[in-house]
Structure formats: C-alpha cells, structure tokens
Amino acid sequence: MDTAAQARLASAAARVTMLHVRARLRLPDFDLSVDFAAADEIVVLFGPSGAGKTMTLRAVAGLERPDDGEIRLDDRVLFSRRPRAWVPPRDRRCGFVFQDAALFPHLDVSRNVLFGARVEEREARERLDALLDRFRIAHLARRFPAELSGGEAQRVALARALMSDPKVLLLDEPFSSLDADARRAAQDEVLDAHRAWRIPFLFVTHDRVEAERMGDRILFLDAGRQTGETRLRPPADG
C-alpha cells in the first residue's frame, strides 16, 4: 500500500476519541447496568454467555435503546434519558464486526466492503483499494461470501466496518468459529488495525486467553453487572 493511502486510511490515528458508556437496560428476564469509558485502546468485555456483553455493544451501536443513562462519543451525545437524545445507528460512526461476519451473500467482496462507505464514489474507490490491500483480500474482490474461508470472511467484515471511517469499532466474538491458526491470524489483523486507527475497540469474548492477548483493559461482566476490571497494558501517551 502506498504512503498516501496509508495516511488516508489511518487518518483517525491523529485524533483521540473518547467513548463514555453509562447504560441501564431492563428486560423481563434480564437487567443490564454498565458504566465505563474507553479511549484509543482495546477494551475487552469478558464474561460467560448471558453476561450482557453483546447487549452492551448493541446499546453503543444504537441497536438497543437503554432505559436510562447516557452514551457519548467525544462531545456528541448518542443517547441520553434526561435530557432525551437519540442518534440512529446509521449516524453513530460505529463500525460493527459480528460473530458470523454477516456479509451480504448476493454481493461480492468489493461490494460488501463498499457497502460501508460514507464518502463520494471516487474517495470510496480509493479507500476500497487501500483496504483490500491492507487486509490481503484484493485477490478475493470478485468472490462471493460462500466462496470464502472463515478467516477470509472476517477480514472482509473488518474491512467493511473500517470503510466508514468509524470513531469506534465494536467486535462481537468475531473469531469464535475459527480454528486455532485462523483465530490467531485474525487476532493479529485486529491488533495491527488498532495500531493504525487508534480508536476505541470494544471486543467481546468469553475466552480468557483471547481476552488477555487482545485487551489493553478487561471489563468483567456477569449477569448484567460489571464485576471487576484489569488493566493489562498502560494507556498510550497523548
């Protein structure tokens, strides 16, 4: 990838983004209460199934509406109960990598990645070429999801999520279906992407080894509550 393309892709590296999440969601059989902040770091949400990890991501993305609290991205309020505020998902600048990649089966790799574009066509094409190159999927550009391996599909999903130049990236157990070798390679892709973009990454897993490898900080969740926190690496300077 040429230097100019790298600079455009990693333009977020020059910005410091701060995500604040204080949210309460009440369901008939579940009650979630979280309160945390994330800067240009990977924050792992760790806990057993049913702990509220995915629901937390969905609240940040705007796919769930909390009953109380406030969610802010820098100075922009995405959700607030008092005073009332609500930004729809498409306007939140949140990239989302789902557990099953969630690629569109009728679109080839290029069109799947372009689906995340928020810019004019010429710039979108430049970003597409740079992302396909960065994630080593240029040779797959005309293939469809059914023709991809699990690791390839997740690289496409990661490229699509970053195509929109998000201010936060949400990853919901993205590697749970991969074998050990593909999983480690995919982890390396995410770590490398974070070094380039330097925006908050919220990463969900229930694998302790993966949590410790990926996270700068781990938030422990159980039954809808934060039960502890561990910092694995010091905050980045600046």
C-alpha atoms as a printed R data frame, in Angstrom:
    type eleno elety resid chain resno       x       y      z
1   ATOM     1    CA   MET     A     1   0.000   0.000  0.000
2   ATOM     2    CA   ASP     A     2   1.378   3.455 -0.896
3   ATOM     3    CA   THR     A     3   2.133   6.014  1.807
4   ATOM     4    CA   ALA     A     4  -0.707   8.339  0.813
5   ATOM     5    CA   ALA     A     5  -3.261   5.534  1.009
6   ATOM     6    CA   GLN     A     6  -1.960   4.520  4.418
7   ATOM     7    CA   ALA     A     7  -2.290   8.088  5.635
8   ATOM     8    CA   ARG     A     8  -5.878   8.350  4.415
9   ATOM     9    CA   LEU     A     9  -6.901   5.027  5.918
10  ATOM    10    CA   ALA     A    10  -5.346   5.766  9.301
11  ATOM    11    CA   SER     A    11  -6.487   9.389  9.459
12  ATOM    12    CA   ALA     A    12  -8.175   8.560 12.742
13  ATOM    13    CA   ALA     A    13  -4.746   7.995 14.282
14  ATOM    14    CA   ALA     A    14  -4.304  11.755 14.634
15  ATOM    15    CA   ARG     A    15  -7.498  12.057 16.654
16  ATOM    16    CA   VAL     A    16  -8.111  10.989 20.210
17  ATOM    17    CA   THR     A    17 -11.620   9.596 20.568
18  ATOM    18    CA   MET     A    18 -13.281   9.062 23.930
19  ATOM    19    CA   LEU     A    19 -16.300   6.825 24.362
20  ATOM    20    CA   HIS     A    20 -18.376   7.096 27.544
21  ATOM    21    CA   VAL     A    21 -20.998   4.449 28.262
22  ATOM    22    CA   ARG     A    22 -23.431   4.594 31.165
23  ATOM    23    CA   ALA     A    23 -26.438   2.481 30.347
24  ATOM    24    CA   ARG     A    24 -29.239   0.600 32.059
25  ATOM    25    CA   LEU     A    25 -31.454  -1.798 30.111
26  ATOM    26    CA   ARG     A    26 -34.330  -3.616 31.736
27  ATOM    27    CA   LEU     A    27 -35.839  -6.674 30.093
28  ATOM    28    CA   PRO     A    28 -38.417  -9.075 31.552
29  ATOM    29    CA   ASP     A    29 -35.747 -11.640 32.453
30  ATOM    30    CA   PHE     A    30 -32.555  -9.557 32.395
31  ATOM    31    CA   ASP     A    31 -31.195  -6.288 33.749
32  ATOM    32    CA   LEU     A    32 -28.008  -4.734 32.344
33  ATOM    33    CA   SER     A    33 -26.108  -1.943 34.080
34  ATOM    34    CA   VAL     A    34 -22.712  -0.782 32.753
35  ATOM    35    CA   ASP     A    35 -20.610   2.313 33.331
36  ATOM    36    CA   PHE     A    36 -17.202   2.689 31.658
37  ATOM    37    CA   ALA     A    37 -15.113   4.807 29.297
38  ATOM    38    CA   ALA     A    38 -12.704   3.874 26.507
39  ATOM    39    CA   ALA     A    39 -10.089   5.946 24.699
40  ATOM    40    CA   ASP     A    40  -7.721   4.782 21.941
41  ATOM    41    CA   GLU     A    41  -7.438   1.292 23.437
42  ATOM    42    CA   ILE     A    42  -8.866  -2.192 23.095
43  ATOM    43    CA   VAL     A    43 -11.340  -2.784 25.899
44  ATOM    44    CA   VAL     A    44 -12.388  -6.420 26.207
45  ATOM    45    CA   LEU     A    45 -15.828  -7.223 27.594
46  ATOM    46    CA   PHE     A    46 -15.279 -10.613 29.183
47  ATOM    47    CA   GLY     A    47 -17.727 -12.965 30.823
48  ATOM    48    CA   PRO     A    48 -19.873 -16.067 30.386
49  ATOM    49    CA   SER     A    49 -22.731 -16.366 27.929
50  ATOM    50    CA   GLY     A    50 -25.656 -14.239 29.039
51  ATOM    51    CA   ALA     A    51 -23.471 -11.731 30.897
52  ATOM    52    CA   GLY     A    52 -24.636  -8.770 28.800
53  ATOM    53    CA   LYS     A    53 -21.566  -8.344 26.604
54  ATOM    54    CA   THR     A    54 -23.345  -8.326 23.255
55  ATOM    55    CA   MET     A    55 -26.189  -6.216 24.616
56  ATOM    56    CA   THR     A    56 -23.635  -3.603 25.662
57  ATOM    57    CA   LEU     A    57 -22.259  -3.441 22.117
58  ATOM    58    CA   ARG     A    58 -25.768  -3.202 20.697
59  ATOM    59    CA   ALA     A    59 -26.559  -0.314 23.026
60  ATOM    60    CA   VAL     A    60 -23.460   1.565 21.854
61  ATOM    61    CA   ALA     A    61 -24.351   0.883 18.207
62  ATOM    62    CA   GLY     A    62 -27.946   2.005 18.687
63  ATOM    63    CA   LEU     A    63 -29.415  -1.446 18.071
64  ATOM    64    CA   GLU     A    64 -30.799  -1.482 21.628
65  ATOM    65    CA   ARG     A    65 -32.297   1.565 23.342
66  ATOM    66    CA   PRO     A    66 -31.333   1.822 27.036
67  ATOM    67    CA   ASP     A    67 -33.926   2.721 29.631
68  ATOM    68    CA   ASP     A    68 -31.588   5.092 31.409
69  ATOM    69    CA   GLY     A    69 -28.099   6.564 31.260
70  ATOM    70    CA   GLU     A    70 -26.008   8.338 28.640
71  ATOM    71    CA   ILE     A    71 -23.726   7.261 25.791
72  ATOM    72    CA   ARG     A    72 -21.272   9.835 24.398
73  ATOM    73    CA   LEU     A    73 -18.666   9.722 21.667
74  ATOM    74    CA   ASP     A    74 -16.360  12.653 22.350
75  ATOM    75    CA   ASP     A    75 -18.752  15.587 22.919
76  ATOM    76    CA   ARG     A    76 -21.565  14.071 20.880
77  ATOM    77    CA   VAL     A    77 -24.434  12.546 22.844
78  ATOM    78    CA   LEU     A    78 -25.626   9.358 21.134
79  ATOM    79    CA   PHE     A    79 -28.186   8.523 23.806
80  ATOM    80    CA   SER     A    80 -29.491  10.268 26.873
81  ATOM    81    CA   ARG     A    81 -32.524   9.651 29.024
82  ATOM    82    CA   ARG     A    82 -32.500  13.096 30.617
83  ATOM    83    CA   PRO     A    83 -32.486  15.279 28.576
84  ATOM    84    CA   ARG     A    84 -33.769  12.988 25.858
85  ATOM    85    CA   ALA     A    85 -31.407  12.365 22.965
86  ATOM    86    CA   TRP     A    86 -31.165   9.595 20.396
87  ATOM    87    CA   VAL     A    87 -28.875   9.248 17.372
88  ATOM    88    CA   PRO     A    88 -29.948   6.468 14.971
89  ATOM    89    CA   PRO     A    89 -27.460   3.655 14.275
90  ATOM    90    CA   ARG     A    90 -26.531   4.814 10.769
91  ATOM    91    CA   ASP     A    91 -25.352   8.193 12.128
92  ATOM    92    CA   ARG     A    92 -23.295   6.980 15.112
93  ATOM    93    CA   ARG     A    93 -19.937   6.375 13.381
94  ATOM    94    CA   CYS     A    94 -19.742   2.903 14.948
95  ATOM    95    CA   GLY     A    95 -18.225   0.054 12.950
96  ATOM    96    CA   PHE     A    96 -19.544  -3.404 13.878
97  ATOM    97    CA   VAL     A    97 -17.943  -6.803 13.225
98  ATOM    98    CA   PHE     A    98 -20.443  -9.540 14.004
99  ATOM    99    CA   GLN     A    99 -19.797 -13.070 15.219
100 ATOM   100    CA   ASP     A   100 -20.794 -14.633 11.893
101 ATOM   101    CA   ALA     A   101 -19.288 -11.826  9.731
102 ATOM   102    CA   ALA     A   102 -22.831 -11.029  8.451
103 ATOM   103    CA   LEU     A   103 -21.706 -10.478  4.863
104 ATOM   104    CA   PHE     A   104 -24.356  -9.988  2.189
105 ATOM   105    CA   PRO     A   105 -24.454 -13.298  0.284
106 ATOM   106    CA   HIS     A   106 -25.566 -11.698 -3.013
107 ATOM   107    CA   LEU     A   107 -22.693  -9.160 -3.064
108 ATOM   108    CA   ASP     A   108 -19.082  -9.908 -3.938
109 ATOM   109    CA   VAL     A   109 -16.236  -8.903 -1.618
110 ATOM   110    CA   SER     A   110 -15.742  -5.464 -3.186
111 ATOM   111    CA   ARG     A   111 -19.409  -4.569 -2.937
112 ATOM   112    CA   ASN     A   112 -19.630  -5.907  0.606
113 ATOM   113    CA   VAL     A   113 -16.798  -3.595  1.658
114 ATOM   114    CA   LEU     A   114 -18.191  -0.647 -0.321
115 ATOM   115    CA   PHE     A   115 -21.496  -1.054  1.495
116 ATOM   116    CA   GLY     A   116 -19.881   0.655  4.483
117 ATOM   117    CA   ALA     A   117 -18.797   3.738  2.504
118 ATOM   118    CA   ARG     A   118 -19.817   7.173  3.762
119 ATOM   119    CA   VAL     A   119 -17.917   9.211  1.150
120 ATOM   120    CA   GLU     A   120 -18.181  10.148 -2.523
121 ATOM   121    CA   GLU     A   121 -17.589   7.451 -5.128
122 ATOM   122    CA   ARG     A   122 -14.027   8.427 -6.081
123 ATOM   123    CA   GLU     A   123 -12.819   8.522 -2.487
124 ATOM   124    CA   ALA     A   124 -14.758   5.334 -1.738
125 ATOM   125    CA   ARG     A   125 -12.927   3.530 -4.542
126 ATOM   126    CA   GLU     A   126  -9.571   4.742 -3.240
127 ATOM   127    CA   ARG     A   127 -10.430   3.579  0.273
128 ATOM   128    CA   LEU     A   128 -11.689   0.264 -1.084
129 ATOM   129    CA   ASP     A   129  -8.424  -0.426 -2.904
130 ATOM   130    CA   ALA     A   130  -6.395   0.514  0.179
131 ATOM   131    CA   LEU     A   131  -8.481  -1.686  2.494
132 ATOM   132    CA   LEU     A   132  -8.425  -4.681  0.147
133 ATOM   133    CA   ASP     A   133  -4.650  -4.313  0.028
134 ATOM   134    CA   ARG     A   134  -4.230  -3.812  3.762
135 ATOM   135    CA   PHE     A   135  -6.243  -6.892  4.709
136 ATOM   136    CA   ARG     A   136  -4.786  -9.040  1.896
137 ATOM   137    CA   ILE     A   137  -8.127  -9.650  0.211
138 ATOM   138    CA   ALA     A   138  -7.587  -7.870 -3.133
139 ATOM   139    CA   HIS     A   139  -7.393 -11.245 -4.891
140 ATOM   140    CA   LEU     A   140 -10.829 -12.084 -3.453
141 ATOM   141    CA   ALA     A   141 -12.521  -8.919 -4.734
142 ATOM   142    CA   ARG     A   142 -14.890 -10.713 -7.147
143 ATOM   143    CA   ARG     A   143 -15.650 -13.696 -4.945
144 ATOM   144    CA   PHE     A   144 -18.879 -14.134 -3.031
145 ATOM   145    CA   PRO     A   145 -19.159 -14.946  0.691
146 ATOM   146    CA   ALA     A   146 -19.967 -18.610  0.022
147 ATOM   147    CA   GLU     A   147 -16.543 -18.934 -1.641
148 ATOM   148    CA   LEU     A   148 -14.587 -17.575  1.350
149 ATOM   149    CA   SER     A   149 -12.975 -19.335  4.291
150 ATOM   150    CA   GLY     A   150 -13.946 -18.245  7.788
151 ATOM   151    CA   GLY     A   151 -10.784 -16.194  8.203
152 ATOM   152    CA   GLU     A   152 -11.240 -14.525  4.808
153 ATOM   153    CA   ALA     A   153 -14.851 -13.651  5.620
154 ATOM   154    CA   GLN     A   154 -13.822 -11.990  8.871
155 ATOM   155    CA   ARG     A   155 -11.128  -9.960  7.105
156 ATOM   156    CA   VAL     A   156 -13.792  -8.750  4.684
157 ATOM   157    CA   ALA     A   157 -16.078  -7.905  7.604
158 ATOM   158    CA   LEU     A   158 -13.273  -5.967  9.294
159 ATOM   159    CA   ALA     A   159 -12.544  -4.032  6.093
160 ATOM   160    CA   ARG     A   160 -16.248  -3.209  5.694
161 ATOM   161    CA   ALA     A   161 -16.505  -1.977  9.279
162 ATOM   162    CA   LEU     A   162 -13.499   0.314  8.783
163 ATOM   163    CA   MET     A   163 -14.652   1.528  5.365
164 ATOM   164    CA   SER     A   164 -16.979   4.016  7.053
165 ATOM   165    CA   ASP     A   165 -14.076   5.681  8.922
166 ATOM   166    CA   PRO     A   166 -15.703   4.893 12.290
167 ATOM   167    CA   LYS     A   167 -14.872   6.580 15.568
168 ATOM   168    CA   VAL     A   168 -15.322   3.329 17.499
169 ATOM   169    CA   LEU     A   169 -15.143  -0.321 16.421
170 ATOM   170    CA   LEU     A   170 -17.331  -2.988 18.025
171 ATOM   171    CA   LEU     A   171 -16.346  -6.656 17.673
172 ATOM   172    CA   ASP     A   172 -18.760  -9.318 18.917
173 ATOM   173    CA   GLU     A   173 -16.858 -12.606 19.365
174 ATOM   174    CA   PRO     A   174 -15.627 -12.300 15.774
175 ATOM   175    CA   PHE     A   175 -13.302 -15.317 15.870
176 ATOM   176    CA   SER     A   176 -15.341 -17.876 17.797
177 ATOM   177    CA   SER     A   177 -15.961 -20.072 14.744
178 ATOM   178    CA   LEU     A   178 -12.339 -20.114 13.528
179 ATOM   179    CA   ASP     A   179  -9.777 -22.849 14.116
180 ATOM   180    CA   ALA     A   180  -6.722 -22.071 16.249
181 ATOM   181    CA   ASP     A   181  -4.396 -20.971 13.433
182 ATOM   182    CA   ALA     A   182  -7.000 -18.829 11.672
183 ATOM   183    CA   ARG     A   183  -8.051 -17.361 15.005
184 ATOM   184    CA   ARG     A   184  -4.540 -16.237 15.889
185 ATOM   185    CA   ALA     A   185  -4.036 -14.740 12.420
186 ATOM   186    CA   ALA     A   186  -7.329 -12.856 12.733
187 ATOM   187    CA   GLN     A   187  -6.333 -11.577 16.171
188 ATOM   188    CA   ASP     A   188  -3.114 -10.252 14.655
189 ATOM   189    CA   GLU     A   189  -5.144  -8.455 11.963
190 ATOM   190    CA   VAL     A   190  -7.231  -6.683 14.599
191 ATOM   191    CA   LEU     A   191  -4.219  -5.736 16.714
192 ATOM   192    CA   ASP     A   192  -2.490  -4.341 13.640
193 ATOM   193    CA   ALA     A   193  -5.620  -2.423 12.628
194 ATOM   194    CA   HIS     A   194  -5.857  -0.905 16.093
195 ATOM   195    CA   ARG     A   195  -2.265   0.283 15.949
196 ATOM   196    CA   ALA     A   196  -3.120   2.050 12.677
197 ATOM   197    CA   TRP     A   197  -6.530   3.517 13.517
198 ATOM   198    CA   ARG     A   198  -6.059   4.260 17.242
199 ATOM   199    CA   ILE     A   199  -9.760   4.492 18.037
200 ATOM   200    CA   PRO     A   200 -11.650   2.687 20.819
201 ATOM   201    CA   PHE     A   201 -12.168  -1.006 20.051
202 ATOM   202    CA   LEU     A   202 -14.729  -2.859 22.199
203 ATOM   203    CA   PHE     A   203 -14.042  -6.579 21.858
204 ATOM   204    CA   VAL     A   204 -16.373  -9.257 23.221
205 ATOM   205    CA   THR     A   205 -15.096 -12.714 24.154
206 ATOM   206    CA   HIS     A   206 -15.600 -15.425 26.748
207 ATOM   207    CA   ASP     A   207 -12.131 -16.881 26.086
208 ATOM   208    CA   ARG     A   208  -9.715 -15.774 28.824
209 ATOM   209    CA   VAL     A   209  -6.578 -16.391 26.725
210 ATOM   210    CA   GLU     A   210  -8.006 -14.323 23.886
211 ATOM   211    CA   ALA     A   211  -9.056 -11.579 26.295
212 ATOM   212    CA   GLU     A   212  -5.544 -11.270 27.694
213 ATOM   213    CA   ARG     A   213  -3.951 -11.317 24.242
214 ATOM   214    CA   MET     A   214  -6.260  -8.715 22.731
215 ATOM   215    CA   GLY     A   215  -7.074  -6.317 25.523
216 ATOM   216    CA   ASP     A   216  -5.357  -3.258 26.888
217 ATOM   217    CA   ARG     A   217  -8.045  -3.474 29.545
218 ATOM   218    CA   ILE     A   218 -10.565  -6.153 30.518
219 ATOM   219    CA   LEU     A   219 -14.000  -5.384 31.945
220 ATOM   220    CA   PHE     A   220 -15.536  -8.407 33.659
221 ATOM   221    CA   LEU     A   221 -19.297  -8.824 33.274
222 ATOM   222    CA   ASP     A   222 -21.596 -11.348 34.888
223 ATOM   223    CA   ALA     A   223 -25.394 -11.430 34.950
224 ATOM   224    CA   GLY     A   224 -25.618  -7.903 33.575
225 ATOM   225    CA   ARG     A   225 -23.204  -6.295 36.034
226 ATOM   226    CA   GLN     A   226 -19.578  -5.171 35.919
227 ATOM   227    CA   THR     A   227 -17.763  -7.283 38.480
228 ATOM   228    CA   GLY     A   228 -14.205  -6.030 38.043
229 ATOM   229    CA   GLU     A   229 -11.573  -4.559 35.780
230 ATOM   230    CA   THR     A   230  -7.964  -5.382 34.916
231 ATOM   231    CA   ARG     A   231  -5.532  -3.192 33.002
232 ATOM   232    CA   LEU     A   232  -3.034  -5.289 31.062
233 ATOM   233    CA   ARG     A   233  -1.129  -2.530 29.288
234 ATOM   234    CA   PRO     A   234  -0.568   1.107 30.234
235 ATOM   235    CA   PRO     A   235  -2.554   3.822 28.461
236 ATOM   236    CA   ALA     A   236  -0.967   5.226 25.318
237 ATOM   237    CA   ASP     A   237   0.696   8.615 25.692
238 ATOM   238    CA   GLY     A   238  -1.110  11.658 24.376
